[in-house]
CSV table of C-alpha atoms and ligand atoms in Angstrom, one decimal:
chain,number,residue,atom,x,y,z
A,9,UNK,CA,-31.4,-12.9,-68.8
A,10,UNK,CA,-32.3,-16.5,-69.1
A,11,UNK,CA,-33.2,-19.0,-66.2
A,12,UNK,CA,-36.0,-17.3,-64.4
A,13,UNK,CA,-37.8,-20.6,-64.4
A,14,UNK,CA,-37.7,-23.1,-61.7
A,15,UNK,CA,-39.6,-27.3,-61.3
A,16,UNK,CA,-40.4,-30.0,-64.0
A,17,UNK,CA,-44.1,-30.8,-63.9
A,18,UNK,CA,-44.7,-27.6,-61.6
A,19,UNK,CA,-43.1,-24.9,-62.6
A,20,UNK,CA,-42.8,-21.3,-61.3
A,21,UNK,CA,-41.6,-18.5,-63.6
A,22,UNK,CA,-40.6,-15.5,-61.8
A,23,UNK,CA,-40.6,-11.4,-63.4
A,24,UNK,CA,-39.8,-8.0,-62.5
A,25,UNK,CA,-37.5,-5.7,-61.1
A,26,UNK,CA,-37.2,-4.6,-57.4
A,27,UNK,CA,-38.3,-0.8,-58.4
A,28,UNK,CA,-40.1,-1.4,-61.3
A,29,UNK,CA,-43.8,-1.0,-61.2
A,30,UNK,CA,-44.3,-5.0,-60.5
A,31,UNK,CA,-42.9,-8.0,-59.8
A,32,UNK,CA,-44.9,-11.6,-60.2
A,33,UNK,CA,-44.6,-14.9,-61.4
A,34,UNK,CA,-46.7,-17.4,-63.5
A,35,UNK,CA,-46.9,-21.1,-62.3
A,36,UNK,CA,-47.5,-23.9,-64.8
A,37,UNK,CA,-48.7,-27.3,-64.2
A,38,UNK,CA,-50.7,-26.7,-61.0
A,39,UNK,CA,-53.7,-29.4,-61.2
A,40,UNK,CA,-57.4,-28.0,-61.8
A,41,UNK,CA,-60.1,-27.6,-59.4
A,42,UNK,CA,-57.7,-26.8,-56.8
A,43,UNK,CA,-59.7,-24.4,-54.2
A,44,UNK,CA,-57.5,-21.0,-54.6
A,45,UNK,CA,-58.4,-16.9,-53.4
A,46,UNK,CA,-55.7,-14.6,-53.4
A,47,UNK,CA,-56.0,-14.7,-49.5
A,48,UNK,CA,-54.7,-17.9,-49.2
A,49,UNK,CA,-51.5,-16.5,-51.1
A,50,UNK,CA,-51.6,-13.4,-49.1
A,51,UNK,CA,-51.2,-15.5,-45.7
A,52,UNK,CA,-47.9,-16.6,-46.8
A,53,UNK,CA,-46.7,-12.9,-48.2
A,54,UNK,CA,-47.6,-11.1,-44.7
A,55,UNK,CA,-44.8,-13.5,-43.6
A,56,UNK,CA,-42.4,-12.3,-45.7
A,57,UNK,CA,-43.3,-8.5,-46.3
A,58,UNK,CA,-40.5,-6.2,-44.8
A,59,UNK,CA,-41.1,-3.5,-42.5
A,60,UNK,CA,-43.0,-5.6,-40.0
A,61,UNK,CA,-40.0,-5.2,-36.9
A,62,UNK,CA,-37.2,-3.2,-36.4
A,63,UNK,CA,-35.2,-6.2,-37.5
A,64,UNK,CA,-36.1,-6.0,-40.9
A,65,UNK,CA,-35.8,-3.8,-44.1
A,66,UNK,CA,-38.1,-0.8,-43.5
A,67,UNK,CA,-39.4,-0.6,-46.8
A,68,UNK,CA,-42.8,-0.2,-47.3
A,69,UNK,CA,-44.8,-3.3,-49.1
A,70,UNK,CA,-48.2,-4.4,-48.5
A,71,UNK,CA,-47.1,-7.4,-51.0
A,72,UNK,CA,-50.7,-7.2,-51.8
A,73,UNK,CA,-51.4,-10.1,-54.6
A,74,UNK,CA,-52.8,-10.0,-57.5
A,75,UNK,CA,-54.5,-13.2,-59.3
A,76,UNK,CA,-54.4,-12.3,-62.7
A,77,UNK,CA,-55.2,-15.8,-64.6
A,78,UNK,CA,-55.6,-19.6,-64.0
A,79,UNK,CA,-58.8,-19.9,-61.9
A,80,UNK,CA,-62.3,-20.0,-62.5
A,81,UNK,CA,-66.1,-20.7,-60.1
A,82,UNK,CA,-67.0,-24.1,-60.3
A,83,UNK,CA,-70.5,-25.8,-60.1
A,84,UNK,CA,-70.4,-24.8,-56.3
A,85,UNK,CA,-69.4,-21.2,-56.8
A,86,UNK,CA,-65.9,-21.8,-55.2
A,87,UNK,CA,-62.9,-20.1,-57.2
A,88,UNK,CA,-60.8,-23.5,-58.6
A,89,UNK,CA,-58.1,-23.7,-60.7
A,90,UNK,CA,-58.6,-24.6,-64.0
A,91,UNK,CA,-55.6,-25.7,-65.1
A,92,UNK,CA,-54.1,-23.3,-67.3
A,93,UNK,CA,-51.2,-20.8,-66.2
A,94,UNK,CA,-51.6,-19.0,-62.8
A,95,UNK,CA,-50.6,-15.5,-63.3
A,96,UNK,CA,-50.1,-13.3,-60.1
A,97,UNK,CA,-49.0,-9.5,-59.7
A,98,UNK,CA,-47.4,-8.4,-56.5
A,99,UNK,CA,-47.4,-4.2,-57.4
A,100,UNK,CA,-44.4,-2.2,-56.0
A,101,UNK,CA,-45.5,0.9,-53.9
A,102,UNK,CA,-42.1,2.0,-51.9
A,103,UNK,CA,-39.6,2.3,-54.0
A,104,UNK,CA,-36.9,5.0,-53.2
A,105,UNK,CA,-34.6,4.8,-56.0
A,106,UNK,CA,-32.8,8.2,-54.9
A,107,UNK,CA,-31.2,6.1,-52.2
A,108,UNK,CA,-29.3,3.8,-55.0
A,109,UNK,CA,-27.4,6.9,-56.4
A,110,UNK,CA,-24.2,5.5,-55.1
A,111,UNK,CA,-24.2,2.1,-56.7
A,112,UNK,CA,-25.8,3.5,-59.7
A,113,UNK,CA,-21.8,3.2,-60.8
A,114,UNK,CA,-20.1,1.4,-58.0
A,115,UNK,CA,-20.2,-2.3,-57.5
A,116,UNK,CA,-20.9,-3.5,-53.3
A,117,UNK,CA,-19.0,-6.2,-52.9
A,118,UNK,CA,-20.4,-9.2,-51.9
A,119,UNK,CA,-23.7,-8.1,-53.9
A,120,UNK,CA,-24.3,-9.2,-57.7
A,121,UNK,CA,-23.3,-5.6,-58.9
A,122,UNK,CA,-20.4,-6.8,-60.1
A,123,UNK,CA,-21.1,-9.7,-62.2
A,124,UNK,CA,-24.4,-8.9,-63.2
A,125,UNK,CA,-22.4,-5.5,-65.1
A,126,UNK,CA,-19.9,-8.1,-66.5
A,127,UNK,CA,-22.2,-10.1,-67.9
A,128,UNK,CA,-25.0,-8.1,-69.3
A,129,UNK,CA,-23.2,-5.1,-69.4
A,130,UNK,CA,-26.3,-3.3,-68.1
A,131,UNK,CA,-27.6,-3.4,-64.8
A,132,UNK,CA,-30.8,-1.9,-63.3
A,133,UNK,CA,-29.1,-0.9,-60.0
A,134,UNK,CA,-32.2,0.6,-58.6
A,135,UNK,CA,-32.3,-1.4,-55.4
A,136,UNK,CA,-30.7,-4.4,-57.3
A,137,UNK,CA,-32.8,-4.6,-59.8
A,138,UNK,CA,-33.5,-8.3,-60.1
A,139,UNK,CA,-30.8,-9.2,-57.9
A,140,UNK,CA,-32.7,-7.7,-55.1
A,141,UNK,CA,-34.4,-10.2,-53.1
A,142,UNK,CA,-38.0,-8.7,-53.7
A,143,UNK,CA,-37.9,-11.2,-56.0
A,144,UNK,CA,-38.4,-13.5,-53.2
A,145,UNK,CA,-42.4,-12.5,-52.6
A,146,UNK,CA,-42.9,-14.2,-56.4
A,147,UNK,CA,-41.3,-17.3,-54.5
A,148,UNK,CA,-43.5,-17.2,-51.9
A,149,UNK,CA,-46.6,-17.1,-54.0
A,150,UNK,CA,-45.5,-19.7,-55.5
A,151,UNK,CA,-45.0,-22.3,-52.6
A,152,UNK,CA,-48.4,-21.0,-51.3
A,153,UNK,CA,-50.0,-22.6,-54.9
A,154,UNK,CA,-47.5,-25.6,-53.9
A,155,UNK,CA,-49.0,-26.4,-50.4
A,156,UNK,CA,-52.7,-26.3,-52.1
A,157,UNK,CA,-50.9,-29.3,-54.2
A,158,UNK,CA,-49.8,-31.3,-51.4
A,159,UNK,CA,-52.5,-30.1,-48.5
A,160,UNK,CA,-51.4,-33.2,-46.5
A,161,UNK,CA,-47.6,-32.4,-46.2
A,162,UNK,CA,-47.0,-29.8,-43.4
A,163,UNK,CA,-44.1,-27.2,-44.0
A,164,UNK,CA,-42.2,-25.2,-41.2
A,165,UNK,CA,-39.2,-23.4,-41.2
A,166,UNK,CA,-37.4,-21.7,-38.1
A,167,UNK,CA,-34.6,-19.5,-37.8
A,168,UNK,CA,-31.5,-21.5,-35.7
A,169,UNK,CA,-28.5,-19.6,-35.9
A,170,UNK,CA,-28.2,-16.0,-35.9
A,171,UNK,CA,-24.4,-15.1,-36.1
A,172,UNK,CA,-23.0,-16.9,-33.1
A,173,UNK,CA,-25.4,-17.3,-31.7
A,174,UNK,CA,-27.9,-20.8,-31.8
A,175,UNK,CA,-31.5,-21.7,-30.6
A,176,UNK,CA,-30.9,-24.5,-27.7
A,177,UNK,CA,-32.9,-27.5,-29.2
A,178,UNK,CA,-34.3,-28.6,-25.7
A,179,UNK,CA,-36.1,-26.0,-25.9
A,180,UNK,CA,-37.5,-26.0,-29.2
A,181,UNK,CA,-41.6,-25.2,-29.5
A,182,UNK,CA,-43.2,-24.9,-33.0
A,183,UNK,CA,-45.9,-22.1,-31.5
A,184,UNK,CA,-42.8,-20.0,-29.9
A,185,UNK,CA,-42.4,-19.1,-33.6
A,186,UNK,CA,-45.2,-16.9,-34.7
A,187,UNK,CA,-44.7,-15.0,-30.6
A,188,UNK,CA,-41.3,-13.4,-32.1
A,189,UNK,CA,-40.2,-11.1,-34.8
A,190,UNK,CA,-37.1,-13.9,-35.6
A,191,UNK,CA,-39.3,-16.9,-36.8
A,192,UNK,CA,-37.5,-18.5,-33.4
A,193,UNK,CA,-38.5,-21.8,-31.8
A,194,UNK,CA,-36.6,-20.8,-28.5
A,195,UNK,CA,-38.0,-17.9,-26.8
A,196,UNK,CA,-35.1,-17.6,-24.7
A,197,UNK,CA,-32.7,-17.0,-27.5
A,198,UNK,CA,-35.0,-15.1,-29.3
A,199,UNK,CA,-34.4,-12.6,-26.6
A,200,UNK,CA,-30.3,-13.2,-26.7
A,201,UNK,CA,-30.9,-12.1,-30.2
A,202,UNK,CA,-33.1,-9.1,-29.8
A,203,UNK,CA,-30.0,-7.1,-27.9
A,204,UNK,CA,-27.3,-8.5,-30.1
A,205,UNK,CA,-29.1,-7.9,-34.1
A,206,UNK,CA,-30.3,-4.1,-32.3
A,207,UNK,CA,-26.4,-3.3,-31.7
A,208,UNK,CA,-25.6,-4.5,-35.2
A,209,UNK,CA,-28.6,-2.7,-36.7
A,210,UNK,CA,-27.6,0.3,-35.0
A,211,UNK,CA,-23.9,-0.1,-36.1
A,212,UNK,CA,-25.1,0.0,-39.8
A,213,UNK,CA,-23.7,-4.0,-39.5
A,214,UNK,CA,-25.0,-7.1,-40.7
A,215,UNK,CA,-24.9,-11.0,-39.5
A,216,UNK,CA,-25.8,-14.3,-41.3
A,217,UNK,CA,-27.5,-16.7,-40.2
A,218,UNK,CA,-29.1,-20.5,-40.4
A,219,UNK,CA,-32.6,-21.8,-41.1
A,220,UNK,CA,-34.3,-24.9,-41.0
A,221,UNK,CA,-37.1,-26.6,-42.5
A,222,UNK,CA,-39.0,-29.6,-41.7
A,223,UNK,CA,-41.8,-31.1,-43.7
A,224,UNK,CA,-44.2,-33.7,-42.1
A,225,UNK,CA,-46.6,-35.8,-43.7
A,226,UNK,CA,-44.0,-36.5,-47.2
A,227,UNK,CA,-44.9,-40.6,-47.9
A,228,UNK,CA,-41.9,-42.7,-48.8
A,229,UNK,CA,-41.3,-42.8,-52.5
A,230,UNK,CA,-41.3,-39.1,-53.8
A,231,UNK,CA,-38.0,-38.4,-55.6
A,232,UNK,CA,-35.8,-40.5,-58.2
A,233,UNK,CA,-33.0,-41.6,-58.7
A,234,UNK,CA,-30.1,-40.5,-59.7
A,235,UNK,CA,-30.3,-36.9,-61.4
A,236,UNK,CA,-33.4,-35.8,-60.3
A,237,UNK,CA,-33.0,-37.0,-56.7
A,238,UNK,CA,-35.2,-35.4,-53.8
A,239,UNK,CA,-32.3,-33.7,-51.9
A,240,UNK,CA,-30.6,-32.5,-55.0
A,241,UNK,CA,-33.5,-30.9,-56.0
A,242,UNK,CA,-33.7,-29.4,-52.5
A,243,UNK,CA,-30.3,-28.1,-52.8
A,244,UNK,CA,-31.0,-26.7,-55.8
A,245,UNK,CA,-34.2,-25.0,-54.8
A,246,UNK,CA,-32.7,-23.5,-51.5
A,247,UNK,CA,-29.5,-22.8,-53.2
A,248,UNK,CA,-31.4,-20.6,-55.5
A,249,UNK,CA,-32.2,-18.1,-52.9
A,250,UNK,CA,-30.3,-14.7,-52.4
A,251,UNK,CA,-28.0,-14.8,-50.0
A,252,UNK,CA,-27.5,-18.9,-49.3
A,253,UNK,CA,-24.1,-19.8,-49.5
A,254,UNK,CA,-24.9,-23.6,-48.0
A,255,UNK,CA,-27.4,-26.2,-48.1
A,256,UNK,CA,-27.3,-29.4,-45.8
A,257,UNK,CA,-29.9,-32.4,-45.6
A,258,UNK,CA,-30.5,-34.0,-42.4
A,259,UNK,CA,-26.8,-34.6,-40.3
A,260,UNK,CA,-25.8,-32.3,-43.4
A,261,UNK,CA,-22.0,-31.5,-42.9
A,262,UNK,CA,-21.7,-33.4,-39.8
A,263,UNK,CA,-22.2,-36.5,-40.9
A,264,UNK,CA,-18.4,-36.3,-41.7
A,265,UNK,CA,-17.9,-36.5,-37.7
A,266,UNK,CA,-20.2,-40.1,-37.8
A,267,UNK,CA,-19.3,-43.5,-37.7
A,268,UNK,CA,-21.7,-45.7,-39.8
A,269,UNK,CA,-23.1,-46.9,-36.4
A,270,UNK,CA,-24.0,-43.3,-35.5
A,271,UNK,CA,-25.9,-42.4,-38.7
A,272,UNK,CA,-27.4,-45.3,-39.1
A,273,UNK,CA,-31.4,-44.9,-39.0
A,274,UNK,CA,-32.1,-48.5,-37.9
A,275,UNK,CA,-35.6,-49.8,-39.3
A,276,UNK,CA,-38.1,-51.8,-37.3
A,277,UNK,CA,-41.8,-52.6,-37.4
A,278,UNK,CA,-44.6,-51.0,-35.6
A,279,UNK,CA,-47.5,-52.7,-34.2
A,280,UNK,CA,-49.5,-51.8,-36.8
A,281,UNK,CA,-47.0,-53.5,-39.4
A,282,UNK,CA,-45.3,-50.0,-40.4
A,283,UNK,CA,-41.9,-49.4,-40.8
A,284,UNK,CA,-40.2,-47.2,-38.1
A,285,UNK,CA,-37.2,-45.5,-38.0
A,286,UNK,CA,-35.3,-45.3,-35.0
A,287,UNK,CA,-33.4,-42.3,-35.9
A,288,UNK,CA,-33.1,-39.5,-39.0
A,289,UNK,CA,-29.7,-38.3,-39.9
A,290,UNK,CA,-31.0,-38.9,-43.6
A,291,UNK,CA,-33.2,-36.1,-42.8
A,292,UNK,CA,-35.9,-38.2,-44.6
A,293,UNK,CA,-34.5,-39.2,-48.0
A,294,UNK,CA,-32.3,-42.2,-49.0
A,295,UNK,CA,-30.9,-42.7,-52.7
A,296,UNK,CA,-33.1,-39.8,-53.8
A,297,UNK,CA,-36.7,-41.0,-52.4
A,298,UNK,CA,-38.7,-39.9,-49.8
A,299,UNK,CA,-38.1,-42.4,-46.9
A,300,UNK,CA,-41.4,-41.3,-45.3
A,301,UNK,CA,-39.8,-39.7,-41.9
A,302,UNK,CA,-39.8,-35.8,-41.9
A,303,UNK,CA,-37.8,-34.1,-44.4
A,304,UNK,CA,-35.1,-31.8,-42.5
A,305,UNK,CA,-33.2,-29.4,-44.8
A,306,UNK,CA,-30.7,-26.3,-43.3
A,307,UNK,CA,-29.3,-23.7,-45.6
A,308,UNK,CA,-27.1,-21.1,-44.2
A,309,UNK,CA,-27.3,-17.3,-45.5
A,310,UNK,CA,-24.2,-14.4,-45.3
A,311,UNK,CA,-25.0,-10.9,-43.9
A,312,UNK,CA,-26.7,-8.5,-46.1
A,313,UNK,CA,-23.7,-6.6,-48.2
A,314,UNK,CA,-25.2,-3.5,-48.2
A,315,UNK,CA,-23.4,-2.0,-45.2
A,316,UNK,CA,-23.0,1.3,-43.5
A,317,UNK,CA,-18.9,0.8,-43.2
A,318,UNK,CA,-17.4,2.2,-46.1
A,319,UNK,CA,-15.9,-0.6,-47.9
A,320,UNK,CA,-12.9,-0.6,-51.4
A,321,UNK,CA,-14.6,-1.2,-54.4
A,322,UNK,CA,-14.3,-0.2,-58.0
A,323,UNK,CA,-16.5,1.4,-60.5
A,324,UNK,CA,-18.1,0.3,-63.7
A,325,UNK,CA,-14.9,2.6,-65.3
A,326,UNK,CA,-12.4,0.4,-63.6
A,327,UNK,CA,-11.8,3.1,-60.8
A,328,UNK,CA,-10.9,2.3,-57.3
A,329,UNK,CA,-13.0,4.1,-55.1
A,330,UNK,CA,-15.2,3.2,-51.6
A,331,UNK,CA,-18.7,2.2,-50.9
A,332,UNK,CA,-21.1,2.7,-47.8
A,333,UNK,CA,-24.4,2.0,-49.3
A,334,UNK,CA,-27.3,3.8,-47.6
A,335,UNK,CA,-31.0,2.9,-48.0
A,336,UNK,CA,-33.4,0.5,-46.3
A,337,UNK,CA,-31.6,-3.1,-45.8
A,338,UNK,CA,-31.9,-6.5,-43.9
A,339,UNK,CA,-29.5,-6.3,-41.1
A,340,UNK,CA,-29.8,-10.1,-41.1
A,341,UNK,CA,-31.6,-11.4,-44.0
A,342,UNK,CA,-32.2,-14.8,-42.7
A,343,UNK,CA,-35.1,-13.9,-40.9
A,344,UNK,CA,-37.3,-12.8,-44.2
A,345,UNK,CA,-35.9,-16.0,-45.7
A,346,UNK,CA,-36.9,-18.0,-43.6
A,347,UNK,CA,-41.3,-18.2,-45.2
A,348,UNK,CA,-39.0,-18.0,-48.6
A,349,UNK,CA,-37.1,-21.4,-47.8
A,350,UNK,CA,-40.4,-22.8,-46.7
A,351,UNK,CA,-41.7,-22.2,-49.9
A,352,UNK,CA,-38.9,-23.5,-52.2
A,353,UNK,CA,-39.4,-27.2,-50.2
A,354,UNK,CA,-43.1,-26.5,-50.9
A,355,UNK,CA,-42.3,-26.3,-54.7
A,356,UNK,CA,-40.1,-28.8,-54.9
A,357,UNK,CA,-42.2,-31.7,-52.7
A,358,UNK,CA,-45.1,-30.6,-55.0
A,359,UNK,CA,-43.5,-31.1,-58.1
A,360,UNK,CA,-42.2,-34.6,-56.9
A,361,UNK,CA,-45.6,-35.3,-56.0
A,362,UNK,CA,-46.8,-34.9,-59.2
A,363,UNK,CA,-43.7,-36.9,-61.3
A,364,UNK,CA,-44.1,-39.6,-58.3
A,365,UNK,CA,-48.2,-39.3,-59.3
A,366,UNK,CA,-46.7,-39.3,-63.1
A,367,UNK,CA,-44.3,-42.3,-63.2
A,368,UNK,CA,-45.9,-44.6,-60.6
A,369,UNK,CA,-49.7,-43.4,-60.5
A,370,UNK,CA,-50.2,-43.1,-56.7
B,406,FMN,C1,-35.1,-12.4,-47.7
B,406,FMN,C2,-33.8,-11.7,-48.2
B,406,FMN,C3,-33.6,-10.3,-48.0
B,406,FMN,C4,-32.5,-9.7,-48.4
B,406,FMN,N1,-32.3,-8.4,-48.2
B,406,FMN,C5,-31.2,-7.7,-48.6
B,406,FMN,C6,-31.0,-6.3,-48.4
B,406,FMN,O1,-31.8,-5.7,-47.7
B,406,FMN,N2,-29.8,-5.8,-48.8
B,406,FMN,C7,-28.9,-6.5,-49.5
B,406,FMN,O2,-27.9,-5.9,-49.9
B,406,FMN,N3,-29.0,-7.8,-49.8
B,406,FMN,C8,-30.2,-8.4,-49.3
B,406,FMN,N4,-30.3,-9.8,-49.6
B,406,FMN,C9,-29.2,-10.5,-50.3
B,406,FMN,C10,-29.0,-10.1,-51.8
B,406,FMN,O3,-30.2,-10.2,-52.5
B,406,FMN,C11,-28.0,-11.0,-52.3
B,406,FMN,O4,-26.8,-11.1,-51.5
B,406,FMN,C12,-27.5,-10.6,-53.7
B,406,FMN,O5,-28.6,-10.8,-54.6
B,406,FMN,C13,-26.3,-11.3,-54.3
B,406,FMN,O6,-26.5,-12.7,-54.4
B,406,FMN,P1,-25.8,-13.8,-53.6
B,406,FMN,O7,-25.6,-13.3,-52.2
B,406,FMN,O8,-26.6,-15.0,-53.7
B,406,FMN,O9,-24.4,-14.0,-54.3
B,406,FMN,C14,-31.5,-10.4,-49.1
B,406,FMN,C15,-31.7,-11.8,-49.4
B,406,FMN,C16,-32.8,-12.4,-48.9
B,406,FMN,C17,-33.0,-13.9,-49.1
């Protein structure tokens, strides 16, 4: 299985297999005598781990990390990187693999068992093997190492649509988002969807959803054109995730609704002889570069396929038969993706902030 590495001059290489004994990933190209404990990885995995709310997977994982290579004390007695690969082990406690009996030869639809068994003609269906998104904690490590990169560039995601159901932006509030187990900037909704993911939990459902990222602090300039262009790389990144069937940058999909005088970001001067724009339906990138306005990306995720209702599939034997996958699953998977989207824009802002620091020297 080829392409399990992802970024140009920083690159993440992700391994293992949802119920094998590990999974982790090695990142290449991160800059030496970067400051870097496994705690300041570990900050970014609690995020992410499952089994923290009734709302998510109850799986088991402390997601405790492992650094394994790439760091060493310098003169002051602070752990640095050195340069060299940055090997980290993330050790799998809670796997149940009795639970997977049922896909061990039927294929869920709307999950990868299905074309993973075409194309390899073997599949580790244990919990999705490498289709499950457990592979998402490597991620995460990853874009913790990216933010050490890029310390100036803050990176927040939110979850704004859960099913119907969307966060009213009057109300939004960065701090609301830590006080809820939905990653939700609007307390109020996070209550709406308390009641309504608890009767699809309880249904054996599941509901997509939408979430956002913002960075802060990107300077104009990071990006290039035309094929390796800040927002493609985005989309890319984000696109990579389990689960996201859509990716949109700034007005995204409704700029199709504008007229050129609507999403245009008018440009004027501060006092302080800065350019200021007056608006930012680019979501902070024009022809591929950074315009230096926050960076606004959405990507949209479809419920979790593993479902209670009993569903038509076939088997590997070409059979017809149904499917009602037990075991422990995301009701609404958007919610553990939302720490893994923040960390995809982490990568990829880090790795244009080393080919911008590579071409133009700043
Ligand atoms: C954070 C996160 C958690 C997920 N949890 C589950 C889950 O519990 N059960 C499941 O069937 N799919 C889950 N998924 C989705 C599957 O991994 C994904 O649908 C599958 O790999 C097929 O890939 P595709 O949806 O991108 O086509 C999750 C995805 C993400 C991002």
């Amino acid at each position: 299985m080829s392409h399990n590495t992802f970024g140009h001059l920083l690159r993440m290489t992700t391994w293992g297999e949802s119920h094998g004994p590990a999974i982790g990933c090695v990142i290449d190209g991160c800059p030496p005598g970067i400051p870097l404990a496994a705690a300041d990885i570990q900050t970014f995995l609690d995020l992410r781990k499952p089994g923290q709310s009734r709302f998510t997977t109850q799986r088991r994982e402390p997601d405790t990390v492992e650094i394994l290579s790439g760091v060493f004390d310098d003169d002051k007695g602070r752990q640095v990187t050195t340069g060299a690969p940055i090997s980290l082990e993330i050790r799998n406690v809670d796997q149940r693999s009795k639970d997977y009996g049922e896909i061990r030869d039927k294929f869920r639809p709307g999950h990868a068992d299905f074309t993973y068994w075409e194309k390899y003609g073997i599949r580790d269906y244990r919990g999705g093997g490498r289709s499950s998104a457990r592979e998402t904690a490597s991620r995460v490590a990853a874009g913790a190492i990216a933010r050490k990169v890029i310390p100036g560039v803050s990176i927040r995601g939110a979850l704004v649509q859960m099913g119907p159901h969307k966060v009213d932006r009057s109300r939004w509030d960065w701090d609301a988002v830590a006080s809820n187990p939905f990653f939700c900037p609007d307390a109020e909704t996070a209550h709406t969807w308390e009641g309504y993911l608890d009767g699809i939990r309880k249904s054996g459902s599941s509901i997509g959803a939408v979430i956002e990222v913002v960075a802060e602090g990107v300077p104009s300039g990071w990006g290039a054109p035309l094929y390796g262009k800040l927002d493609q790389d985005l989309a890319s990144a984000l696109m990579s995730i389990n689960a996201v069937k859509s990716v949109e940058i700034g007005a995204g999909l409704a700029a199709a609704e504008l007229t050129g005088e609507d999403n245009a970001d008018e440009i004027r001067m501060d006092n302080e002889g800065n350019p200021v724009f007056l608006s930012n339906q680019a979501g902070g990138i024009l022809g591929g570069i950074s315009t230096g306005q926050p960076v606004v990306v959405r990507f949209a995720v479809k419920p979790t396929s593993s479902i209670l209702t009993p569903k038509l599939t076939i088997d590997r034997f070409g059979q017809e038969t149904e499917i009602a996958t037990k075991g422990r699953h995301d009701p609404c998977v958007g919610i553990r993706a939302v720490p893994v989207g923040e960390a995809m824009v982490a990568f990829v802002l880090a790795d244009h902030f080393l080919r911008h620091r590579g071409q133009c020297g700043v």
